[in-house]
Coordinates of C-alpha atoms and ligand atoms in Angstrom, one line a residue:
X1 CA -47.7 -89.8 0.0
X2 CA -46.4 -87.0 2.2
X3 CA -46.5 -84.4 -0.5
X4 CA -47.8 -81.7 1.9
X5 CA -45.4 -81.0 4.7
X6 CA -44.4 -77.6 6.1
X7 CA -41.2 -77.6 4.0
X8 CA -43.0 -78.7 0.8
X9 CA -45.6 -76.0 1.3
X10 CA -43.2 -73.3 2.2
X11 CA -43.1 -70.3 -0.3
X12 CA -45.4 -72.0 -2.7
X13 CA -48.9 -71.0 -3.8
X14 CA -51.1 -73.8 -2.6
X15 CA -53.7 -75.4 -4.9
X16 CA -57.4 -75.8 -4.5
X17 CA -59.1 -79.1 -4.9
X18 CA -62.1 -79.6 -7.1
X19 CA -63.6 -82.9 -8.2
X20 CA -60.8 -85.0 -6.6
X21 CA -58.1 -83.0 -8.3
X22 CA -55.6 -80.4 -7.1
X23 CA -55.4 -77.5 -9.5
X24 CA -53.8 -74.1 -9.4
X25 CA -56.4 -71.3 -9.0
X26 CA -56.2 -68.5 -11.5
X27 CA -57.1 -66.0 -8.8
X28 CA -54.8 -63.4 -7.2
X29 CA -52.4 -64.7 -4.5
X30 CA -52.8 -64.1 -0.8
X31 CA -49.9 -64.2 1.6
X32 CA -50.1 -66.5 4.6
X33 CA -48.1 -65.5 7.7
X34 CA -46.2 -67.4 10.3
X35 CA -47.2 -65.7 13.6
X36 CA -44.0 -66.7 15.3
X37 CA -42.0 -64.3 13.2
X38 CA -44.5 -62.3 11.1
X39 CA -43.0 -63.6 7.9
X40 CA -44.9 -64.9 4.8
X41 CA -44.5 -68.7 4.8
X42 CA -46.8 -69.7 1.9
X43 CA -49.5 -68.3 -0.3
X44 CA -53.0 -69.3 -1.3
X45 CA -55.3 -67.9 -4.0
X46 CA -58.5 -65.9 -3.9
X47 CA -60.7 -68.1 -6.0
X48 CA -62.9 -66.6 -8.7
X49 CA -66.7 -67.0 -8.8
X50 CA -66.2 -69.4 -11.7
X51 CA -63.9 -71.6 -9.6
X52 CA -66.4 -71.6 -6.7
X53 CA -69.1 -72.5 -9.2
X54 CA -67.0 -75.4 -10.5
X55 CA -66.6 -76.7 -6.9
X56 CA -70.3 -76.5 -6.2
X57 CA -71.1 -78.1 -9.5
X58 CA -68.6 -80.9 -8.8
X59 CA -70.2 -81.5 -5.4
X60 CA -73.7 -81.5 -7.0
X61 CA -72.6 -84.0 -9.6
X62 CA -71.2 -86.2 -6.8
X63 CA -74.7 -86.2 -5.3
X64 CA -76.1 -87.6 -8.6
X65 CA -73.2 -90.0 -9.1
X66 CA -74.3 -93.6 -8.3
X67 CA -70.8 -94.2 -6.9
X68 CA -71.8 -91.9 -4.0
X69 CA -75.6 -91.7 -4.3
X70 CA -76.2 -95.5 -4.4
X71 CA -73.5 -96.9 -2.1
X72 CA -74.9 -98.4 1.1
X73 CA -74.7 -96.7 4.4
X74 CA -72.2 -99.3 5.6
X75 CA -70.0 -98.6 2.6
X76 CA -70.1 -94.9 3.4
X77 CA -69.1 -95.7 7.0
X78 CA -66.2 -97.9 5.7
X79 CA -64.9 -95.1 3.5
X80 CA -64.9 -92.8 6.6
X81 CA -63.1 -95.5 8.7
X82 CA -60.4 -95.7 6.0
X83 CA -60.1 -92.0 6.0
X84 CA -59.7 -92.1 9.8
X85 CA -56.9 -94.6 9.5
X86 CA -55.1 -92.5 6.9
X87 CA -55.6 -89.3 9.0
X88 CA -54.1 -91.1 12.0
X89 CA -50.9 -91.7 10.1
X90 CA -50.7 -88.0 9.3
X91 CA -51.4 -86.4 12.7
X92 CA -48.0 -85.0 13.2
X93 CA -47.8 -83.5 9.7
X94 CA -51.2 -81.9 10.0
X95 CA -50.5 -80.5 13.4
X96 CA -47.2 -79.0 12.2
X97 CA -48.9 -77.4 9.2
X98 CA -51.6 -75.9 11.4
X99 CA -49.1 -74.4 13.9
X100 CA -47.3 -72.8 11.1
X101 CA -50.5 -71.1 10.0
X102 CA -52.1 -70.1 13.3
X103 CA -49.2 -70.2 15.9
X104 CA -51.2 -72.3 18.4
X105 CA -49.3 -74.7 20.7
X106 CA -48.0 -77.7 18.8
X107 CA -49.2 -79.8 21.8
X108 CA -52.7 -78.5 21.5
X109 CA -52.8 -78.8 17.7
X110 CA -51.5 -82.4 18.0
X111 CA -54.2 -83.2 20.5
X112 CA -56.8 -81.7 18.2
X113 CA -55.4 -83.7 15.2
X114 CA -55.5 -86.9 17.2
X115 CA -59.2 -86.2 17.9
X116 CA -59.9 -86.0 14.1
X117 CA -59.9 -89.8 13.5
X118 CA -61.8 -90.3 16.7
X119 CA -64.5 -88.0 15.3
X120 CA -64.5 -89.7 11.9
X121 CA -64.9 -93.1 13.5
X122 CA -67.7 -91.9 15.8
X123 CA -69.7 -90.6 12.8
X124 CA -68.7 -93.5 10.5
X125 CA -70.4 -95.8 13.1
X126 CA -73.6 -93.8 12.7
X127 CA -73.8 -93.9 9.0
X128 CA -75.8 -97.2 9.0
X129 CA -77.9 -96.3 12.0
X130 CA -79.7 -93.3 10.7
X131 CA -83.3 -94.4 11.0
X132 CA -86.7 -93.0 10.2
X133 CA -89.8 -93.8 12.3
X134 CA -93.1 -95.5 11.8
X135 CA -96.1 -93.3 12.8
X136 CA -99.5 -94.6 13.8
X137 CA -101.8 -92.0 12.1
X138 CA -105.3 -93.1 13.3
X139 CA -106.3 -94.8 10.1
X140 CA -106.5 -98.5 9.6
X141 CA -104.7 -99.9 6.6
X142 CA -102.5 -96.9 6.3
X143 CA -98.8 -97.1 6.7
X144 CA -97.0 -93.9 7.5
X145 CA -93.3 -93.8 7.9
X146 CA -90.3 -91.4 7.5
X147 CA -86.9 -91.8 6.0
X148 CA -83.9 -89.6 6.6
X149 CA -82.0 -88.5 3.5
X150 CA -79.0 -86.2 2.8
X151 CA -79.6 -82.5 2.1
X152 CA -77.2 -82.2 -0.9
X153 CA -74.2 -79.9 -1.1
X154 CA -73.1 -78.5 2.2
X155 CA -71.0 -75.3 2.2
X156 CA -68.6 -75.4 5.1
X157 CA -66.9 -72.1 6.2
X158 CA -64.4 -72.4 9.0
X159 CA -62.2 -69.9 11.0
X160 CA -58.5 -69.9 11.5
X161 CA -58.2 -70.9 15.2
X162 CA -58.7 -74.7 14.9
X163 CA -59.3 -75.2 11.2
X164 CA -59.3 -79.0 10.7
X165 CA -61.1 -79.7 14.1
X166 CA -63.8 -77.3 13.0
X167 CA -63.9 -78.8 9.5
X168 CA -64.1 -82.5 10.6
X169 CA -66.9 -81.8 13.1
X170 CA -68.9 -80.5 10.1
X171 CA -67.9 -82.8 7.3
X172 CA -67.9 -86.1 9.3
X173 CA -71.7 -86.0 10.1
X174 CA -72.3 -84.5 6.6
X175 CA -70.6 -87.5 4.9
X176 CA -72.2 -90.0 7.2
X177 CA -75.6 -88.7 6.0
X178 CA -74.5 -89.0 2.4
X179 CA -73.9 -85.3 1.5
X180 CA -71.1 -83.8 -0.5
X181 CA -69.2 -80.7 0.7
X182 CA -67.4 -77.6 -0.5
X183 CA -65.1 -76.2 2.2
X184 CA -63.8 -72.6 2.4
X185 CA -61.2 -72.2 5.2
X186 CA -60.2 -68.8 6.5
X187 CA -57.7 -67.0 4.3
X188 CA -55.4 -66.9 7.4
X189 CA -55.2 -70.7 7.8
X190 CA -56.0 -72.8 4.8
X191 CA -52.9 -75.0 4.5
X192 CA -54.2 -77.8 6.8
X193 CA -57.5 -78.2 4.9
X194 CA -55.6 -78.1 1.6
X195 CA -53.3 -81.0 2.8
X196 CA -56.4 -82.9 4.0
X197 CA -57.9 -82.9 0.5
X198 CA -55.5 -85.5 -0.8
X199 CA -56.4 -87.8 2.1
X200 CA -60.0 -87.9 0.9
X201 CA -58.8 -89.2 -2.5
X202 CA -56.5 -91.7 -0.9
X203 CA -59.4 -93.0 1.2
X204 CA -61.3 -93.7 -2.0
X205 CA -64.2 -91.2 -1.8
X206 CA -65.7 -90.6 -5.2
X207 CA -64.5 -87.4 -7.0
X208 CA -66.5 -84.3 -6.0
X209 CA -67.6 -85.5 -2.6
X210 CA -65.0 -83.2 -1.0
X211 CA -64.0 -79.9 -2.7
X212 CA -61.9 -77.1 -1.3
X213 CA -61.8 -73.5 -2.4
X214 CA -59.6 -70.8 -0.9
X215 CA -59.8 -67.0 -0.7
X216 CA -61.3 -64.1 1.2
X217 CA -64.6 -64.3 2.9
X218 CA -66.0 -61.3 1.0
X219 CA -65.1 -62.8 -2.4
X220 CA -64.8 -66.7 -2.4
X221 CA -66.8 -67.1 0.8
X222 CA -69.5 -64.8 -0.5
X223 CA -69.7 -66.7 -3.9
X224 CA -70.1 -69.9 -1.9
X225 CA -72.9 -68.8 0.4
X226 CA -74.8 -67.1 -2.6
X227 CA -74.5 -70.2 -4.8
X228 CA -78.0 -71.6 -5.7
X229 CA -76.5 -75.2 -5.7
X230 CA -75.8 -75.1 -1.9
X231 CA -78.3 -77.0 0.3
X232 CA -77.0 -75.7 3.6
X233 CA -74.3 -73.5 5.0
X234 CA -72.4 -74.6 8.1
X235 CA -70.6 -71.6 9.4
X236 CA -68.2 -71.2 12.3
X237 CA -66.9 -67.7 12.8
X238 CA -67.7 -64.3 14.3
X239 CA -71.2 -62.9 14.9
X240 CA -71.0 -60.1 12.2
X241 CA -70.2 -62.6 9.5
X242 CA -72.8 -64.9 11.0
X243 CA -75.4 -62.2 10.4
X244 CA -74.4 -61.9 6.7
X245 CA -74.7 -65.7 6.3
X246 CA -78.1 -65.7 8.0
X247 CA -79.4 -62.9 5.8
X248 CA -78.2 -64.7 2.7
X249 CA -79.7 -68.0 3.8
X250 CA -83.0 -66.3 4.4
X251 CA -82.9 -64.8 0.9
X252 CA -82.1 -68.2 -0.6
X253 CA -84.4 -70.2 1.8
X254 CA -81.6 -72.5 2.6
X255 CA -80.9 -73.6 6.2
X256 CA -77.7 -72.5 8.0
X257 CA -76.1 -73.5 11.2
X258 CA -74.1 -70.8 12.9
X259 CA -71.5 -71.3 15.7
X260 CA -70.4 -67.9 16.6
X261 CA -68.6 -66.1 19.4
X262 CA -68.9 -66.0 23.1
X263 CA -68.3 -64.1 26.3
X264 CA -68.5 -67.1 28.5
X265 CA -69.0 -66.8 32.3
X266 CA -66.6 -68.8 34.4
X267 CA -67.6 -68.9 38.0
X268 CA -65.7 -69.5 41.2
X269 CA -67.9 -70.1 44.3
X270 CA -66.7 -69.8 47.9
X271 CA -67.1 -73.5 48.5
X272 CA -64.9 -74.6 45.5
X273 CA -61.5 -76.1 45.7
X274 CA -59.9 -72.7 45.1
X275 CA -56.6 -73.9 43.7
X276 CA -58.3 -76.2 41.2
X277 CA -60.7 -73.3 40.3
X278 CA -57.9 -70.8 39.7
X279 CA -56.1 -73.3 37.5
X280 CA -59.3 -73.9 35.6
X281 CA -59.8 -70.1 35.1
X282 CA -56.3 -69.6 33.9
X283 CA -56.5 -72.5 31.5
X284 CA -60.0 -71.5 30.4
X285 CA -58.8 -68.1 29.1
X286 CA -55.1 -68.4 28.4
X287 CA -55.0 -71.8 26.6
X288 CA -54.8 -71.1 22.9
X289 CA -54.0 -67.5 23.8
X290 CA -57.7 -66.9 24.3
X291 CA -58.4 -67.5 20.7
X292 CA -61.2 -69.9 21.3
X293 CA -64.9 -69.3 21.1
X294 CA -65.5 -70.9 24.5
X295 CA -62.8 -68.9 26.3
X296 CA -63.9 -68.2 29.9
X297 CA -63.3 -64.5 29.5
X298 CA -65.8 -63.3 32.2
X299 CA -64.7 -64.7 35.5
X300 CA -67.2 -64.3 38.3
X301 CA -65.7 -64.7 41.8
X302 CA -67.8 -64.8 45.0
X303 CA -67.1 -61.6 46.9
X304 CA -65.9 -63.3 50.2
X305 CA -63.1 -65.2 48.4
X306 CA -62.5 -62.5 45.7
X307 CA -59.1 -61.3 46.9
X308 CA -57.8 -64.8 47.6
X309 CA -58.9 -66.1 44.2
X310 CA -57.6 -63.1 42.3
X311 CA -54.2 -63.6 44.0
X312 CA -54.1 -67.3 43.0
X313 CA -55.1 -66.5 39.4
X314 CA -52.3 -63.9 39.1
X315 CA -49.7 -66.1 40.7
X316 CA -50.5 -68.9 38.2
X317 CA -50.5 -66.5 35.3
X318 CA -47.1 -65.1 36.3
X319 CA -45.8 -68.7 35.9
X320 CA -47.0 -69.0 32.2
X321 CA -44.1 -69.5 29.8
X322 CA -44.6 -67.5 26.6
X323 CA -42.7 -68.4 23.4
X324 CA -42.3 -70.6 20.4
X325 CA -45.5 -72.8 20.2
X326 CA -43.4 -75.8 19.1
X327 CA -41.5 -76.0 22.4
X328 CA -42.9 -78.5 24.8
X329 CA -42.6 -76.3 27.9
X330 CA -44.2 -73.2 26.3
X331 CA -47.8 -72.5 27.4
X332 CA -48.7 -69.3 25.5
X333 CA -47.8 -68.8 21.8
X334 CA -48.4 -65.8 19.6
X335 CA -51.7 -64.6 18.3
X336 CA -52.6 -65.9 14.9
X337 CA -53.1 -62.4 13.2
X338 CA -51.4 -59.1 13.6
X339 CA -54.9 -57.5 13.6
X340 CA -55.7 -59.5 16.7
X341 CA -52.6 -58.0 18.5
X342 CA -53.9 -54.5 17.6
X343 CA -57.4 -55.4 18.7
X344 CA -56.2 -56.7 22.1
X345 CA -54.3 -53.4 22.6
X346 CA -57.5 -51.5 21.9
X347 CA -59.4 -53.6 24.4
X348 CA -56.8 -53.0 27.1
X349 CA -56.9 -49.3 26.5
X350 CA -60.7 -49.1 26.6
X351 CA -60.9 -51.3 29.8
X352 CA -58.4 -48.9 31.6
X353 CA -60.3 -45.9 30.4
X354 CA -63.6 -47.3 31.7
X355 CA -62.1 -47.9 35.2
X356 CA -61.1 -51.5 35.2
X357 CA -57.8 -52.2 37.1
X358 CA -55.0 -53.7 35.1
X359 CA -53.8 -56.4 37.5
X360 CA -51.4 -58.2 35.2
X361 CA -49.9 -57.9 31.7
X362 CA -51.5 -55.6 29.2
X363 CA -48.5 -55.3 26.9
X364 CA -46.2 -57.3 24.6
X365 CA -43.4 -59.5 26.0
X366 CA -39.8 -58.6 25.4
X367 CA -37.2 -60.7 23.6
X368 CA -39.5 -62.6 21.2
X369 CA -38.4 -61.0 18.0
X370 CA -41.1 -60.0 15.5
X371 CA -43.6 -62.7 16.7
X372 CA -47.2 -61.6 17.3
X373 CA -47.0 -62.2 21.1
X374 CA -49.2 -60.6 23.7
X375 CA -48.9 -60.9 27.5
X376 CA -51.6 -62.8 29.4
X377 CA -53.7 -59.9 30.7
X378 CA -55.9 -59.7 33.8
X379 CA -58.3 -56.9 34.7
X380 CA -60.0 -56.7 38.1
X381 CA -62.8 -54.4 39.4
X382 CA -64.6 -55.2 36.1
X383 CA -68.3 -54.5 36.1
X384 CA -70.7 -56.2 33.6
X385 CA -71.5 -53.0 31.8
X386 CA -67.9 -52.4 30.7
X387 CA -66.8 -53.1 27.1
X388 CA -64.3 -55.7 28.4
X389 CA -67.2 -57.7 29.9
X390 CA -69.5 -57.4 26.9
X391 CA -67.5 -57.8 23.7
X392 CA -65.5 -60.9 22.6
X393 CA -61.7 -60.1 22.6
X394 CA -60.6 -63.5 21.2
X395 CA -57.3 -62.9 22.9
X396 CA -55.6 -63.6 26.2
X397 CA -57.5 -61.1 28.3
X398 CA -59.5 -62.0 31.4
X399 CA -61.9 -59.7 33.2
X400 CA -62.7 -60.6 36.9
X401 CA -66.1 -59.6 38.3
X402 CA -67.6 -60.0 41.8
X403 CA -70.9 -61.6 42.8
X404 CA -72.7 -61.9 46.1
X405 CA -75.2 -64.8 45.8
X406 CA -76.7 -67.1 43.2
X407 CA -79.4 -64.6 42.1
X408 CA -76.8 -61.8 41.7
X409 CA -74.5 -64.2 39.8
X410 CA -77.2 -65.4 37.4
X411 CA -78.5 -61.9 36.8
X412 CA -75.1 -60.7 35.8
X413 CA -74.0 -63.9 33.9
X414 CA -77.1 -63.9 31.8
X415 CA -76.9 -60.2 31.1
X416 CA -74.9 -60.8 27.8
X417 CA -75.6 -60.9 24.1
X418 CA -73.8 -64.2 24.0
X419 CA -74.7 -67.6 25.3
X420 CA -72.1 -70.2 24.2
X421 CA -70.3 -71.8 27.1
X422 CA -70.2 -71.5 30.9
X423 CA -68.4 -73.0 33.8
X424 CA -68.8 -73.2 37.6
X425 CA -66.4 -74.4 40.3
X426 CA -68.2 -75.4 43.5
X427 CA -68.2 -78.2 46.1
X428 CA -72.0 -78.1 46.2
X429 CA -73.7 -80.2 43.5
X430 CA -77.1 -78.7 44.3
X431 CA -75.7 -75.2 43.6
X432 CA -74.0 -76.4 40.4
X433 CA -77.2 -77.9 39.1
X434 CA -79.2 -74.8 40.0
X435 CA -76.7 -72.8 38.0
X436 CA -76.9 -75.3 35.1
X437 CA -80.7 -74.9 35.0
X438 CA -80.8 -71.1 35.0
X439 CA -77.7 -70.2 33.0
X440 CA -78.2 -69.1 29.4
X441 CA -75.5 -71.1 27.7
X442 CA -75.3 -74.0 25.2
X443 CA -72.7 -75.7 27.3
X444 CA -72.2 -75.9 31.1
X445 CA -69.0 -77.3 32.6
X446 CA -69.0 -78.2 36.3
X447 CA -65.6 -78.4 38.1
X448 CA -63.9 -78.5 34.7
X449 CA -63.7 -76.1 31.7
X450 CA -63.0 -76.3 27.9
X451 CA -63.8 -80.1 27.9
X452 CA -65.6 -80.6 24.5
X453 CA -66.3 -84.0 23.0
X454 CA -67.2 -84.8 19.4
X455 CA -69.8 -87.2 21.0
X456 CA -71.6 -84.4 22.8
X457 CA -73.7 -81.6 21.2
X458 CA -72.1 -78.2 21.1
X459 CA -73.4 -74.9 20.0
X460 CA -74.8 -71.7 21.5
X461 CA -77.9 -69.6 21.9
X462 CA -78.6 -65.8 21.4
X463 CA -75.8 -64.1 19.5
X464 CA -73.7 -67.2 19.8
X465 CA -75.7 -68.7 17.0
X466 CA -78.0 -71.7 16.4
X467 CA -77.7 -75.3 15.3
X468 CA -75.6 -78.0 16.8
X469 CA -72.3 -79.7 16.0
X470 CA -71.2 -83.0 17.5
X471 CA -73.2 -85.9 18.9
X472 CA -76.3 -87.4 17.3
X473 CA -77.7 -83.9 17.1
X474 CA -75.3 -83.3 14.2
X475 CA -77.0 -86.1 12.2
X476 CA -80.2 -84.2 12.4
X477 CA -78.5 -81.1 11.1
X478 CA -77.2 -82.8 7.9
X479 CA -80.2 -84.9 7.0
X480 CA -83.8 -84.2 6.2
X481 CA -87.0 -86.1 6.9
X482 CA -89.2 -87.4 4.1
X483 CA -92.7 -88.7 5.0
X484 CA -94.1 -91.6 3.1
X485 CA -97.8 -92.7 3.2
X486 CA -99.1 -96.0 1.8
X487 CA -102.8 -96.9 1.7
X488 CA -103.1 -100.7 1.6
X489 CA -106.9 -100.8 2.2
X490 CA -107.7 -101.2 -1.5
X491 CA -110.6 -98.7 -1.1
X492 CA -111.4 -96.0 -3.7
X493 CA -110.4 -92.5 -2.6
X494 CA -112.9 -89.7 -2.7
X495 CA -111.1 -87.3 -5.1
X496 CA -112.7 -84.2 -3.6
X497 CA -112.0 -84.6 0.1
X498 CA -108.6 -84.4 1.7
X499 CA -107.9 -87.6 3.6
X500 CA -107.0 -85.8 6.8
X501 CA -106.7 -87.9 9.9
X502 CA -109.5 -87.4 12.3
Ligands
LIG1 P1 -64.9 -64.4 10.7 O1 -66.4 -64.4 11.0 O2 -64.3 -63.2 10.3 O3 -64.6 -65.5 9.6 C1 -65.0 -66.8 9.7 C2 -65.0 -67.4 8.3 O4 -66.0 -66.8 7.5 C3 -63.7 -67.2 7.5 O5 -63.4 -68.4 6.7 C4 -64.0 -66.0 6.7 O6 -63.1 -65.9 5.6 C5 -65.4 -66.3 6.3 N1 -66.1 -65.1 5.8 C6 -65.9 -63.8 6.2 N2 -66.8 -63.0 5.6 C7 -67.6 -63.8 4.8 C8 -68.7 -63.6 3.9 N3 -69.2 -62.4 3.7 N4 -69.2 -64.7 3.3 C9 -68.8 -65.9 3.5 N5 -67.7 -66.2 4.3 C10 -67.2 -65.1 5.0 O7 -64.3 -65.0 12.0 P2 -62.8 -65.2 12.3 O8 -62.1 -66.1 11.2 O9 -62.2 -63.9 12.6 O10 -62.8 -66.2 13.6 C11 -63.0 -65.6 14.9 C12 -64.5 -65.7 15.3 O11 -65.0 -67.0 15.1 C13 -64.7 -65.3 16.7 O12 -65.8 -64.5 16.9 C14 -65.0 -66.7 17.4 O13 -65.7 -66.6 18.5 C15 -65.6 -67.4 16.3 N6 -65.4 -68.8 16.5 C16 -66.5 -69.6 16.9 C17 -66.3 -70.9 17.2 C18 -67.5 -71.7 17.7 O14 -67.4 -72.9 17.6 N7 -68.5 -71.1 18.1 C19 -65.0 -71.6 17.0 C20 -64.0 -70.7 16.6 C21 -64.2 -69.4 16.3 P3 -61.8 -64.9 5.7 O15 -61.1 -65.3 6.9 O16 -61.1 -65.3 4.4 O17 -62.4 -63.5 5.6

C-alpha cells in the first residue's frame, strides 16, 4: 500500500493520474529539488495539452457516470470518511514527502497532514446537508423552490508552500457537492499530491472523480485553465498568476476563486501583553520561513512601546534555531526555491537603499552546506511607502513600522494593495473590535496569529483575491442554485403575458 514513500520516489520520474490510473506522461521531465541540499531528488513531467485534455475529459465522464452522478449524498459523505481514515494512516508518509519537496518543518507539515482528515470529515458531514430553500413568491398555488447542484469539473491549481493542505481545502467541499476535479500542483512540489491520488482509488471513488496532472504553470496549468470542459478554477498562488486566471475565466465565462498573496498588518498596541505579542509577531513571520500567504510581514508597533517591543522581537529572533527541517528542535528551515533566496536578497538590498535599518539578519547562515537557508531578517524604521512594506516577500523578512493612535494605525494598515489577514495584540477588547470593524482584511486575529481552521471561511479582498475556502462558505463556492417553479392551480396560462410576480 505504501508504494509512495520518499525512498520509493527518489530519483524516479513520478507519474500522473488520469481516470483512476497512474500513467507515465510522455512530456519532458522537470527536476524537483530538495531545498536542504539543493540536489535533485525526483522528477515530474510537463504534461502535454493532450494529457490535460484526457484528464479533463475523464473528470467530465465521471460527472456523467451514474456511479458518481447518482449516488446519494450520504454515500458521497461515506466515501469521503473512508478517504479520511486512509489519509490518517498515511500522515507521516505524506508529511515526509512534502518536507522533501518544500523544506518546511516536518513538525509543521505533520500538523498540516493531521488536519487533512479533519477537513475531509468536516465536509463529509456536510454532503447530505446541502439544502435548497422554498420561496414564497406572492402567487397562490405556485410552488417555488431551489436545489443546489454540483458545478462540474473543478480545476484546482495549488502552490508549493502547503500543497496537500491547499488541495484538500479545495477538493473536500468540491467532492461533498458532487463535483469531479483535475488538480495541477506547483512544479516545485507535486510529489505529495501524486502520492495522494492512490488513496482516492483505495477509498473507492469512481474513476475520473480525481485526476492529477503535473507540469509548468505556463504549459500544463495554462492548458487546464483554458480547457472548455472546466466549470470553475480554484486557484491559490501569486497575484500576477491570479490576474492571468481571472482574465482567462472572463474570456470563458467560467467562475474562478482566487486566494492570492498578502502583506498582512500585525499590530502591537501599548496595552498588550508585550511578551506574548512579540512571540506572536516572531511566529507570525518566521514560521514556515515566511512562506505563507498570511505572514504578518508588516508589524505596526505603537510609538510609546516601539523600542521595547523591537528589542523583545530581536531577542526572540536571535534564539531561533536554523537547520534541517526534520529535526525537532529546529524552528527555521530552508526556503523552498533558490529563486526565493535570490528574491529575499533583492528585497534586503532595496530596503537598505530606501533607508530602512537592518536590525537583524539580512544574509545567509554559515555552516549549513548547500541548503537554501536565509537568516530571519528584521528591518526597523520602515515607512509604509517603502518597497518592503508594499510588496510580498514570501520569505523570513519582517518590517517594523510605528503608529501613534488608532486612526493613524488604520490609515497606514489599510494603505495596501493587499487585504488578506491581519492581527492585533491588545488588552482592550473595545479597541480590538474597533480595529476588526475598520481593517480591510479577510481575516482578523485578536491576541493570536496564523490560527486558521477548515471550519471557518478564509480568503482575502483587493489584490488578495476573491472567493472563500473553508467553512460552509466553501459549499456555496462549489455548488450552483437551480430554481424550480410548479404551478398547481390547474388554470390555463395566458401565452402572451409573462407570469411575473406582482
Ligand atoms: P504562482 O502564482 O507562481 O503559482 C501558483 C500555481 O499556479 C502553481 O501551481 C503554478 O505552476 C501555477 N501557474 C503559474 N502560471 C500559470 C498559468 N499561466 N496558468 C495556470 N497556472 C499557472 O505562485 P507560487 O507557486 O510562487 O506561490 C507563491 C504565491 O502564492 C505567493 O504570492 C503567496 O502569497 C500565494 N499563496 C497564497 C495563499 C493563500 O491562501 N492566499 C497560500 C499560499 C500561497 P508552476 O509552479 O508550475 O509555475
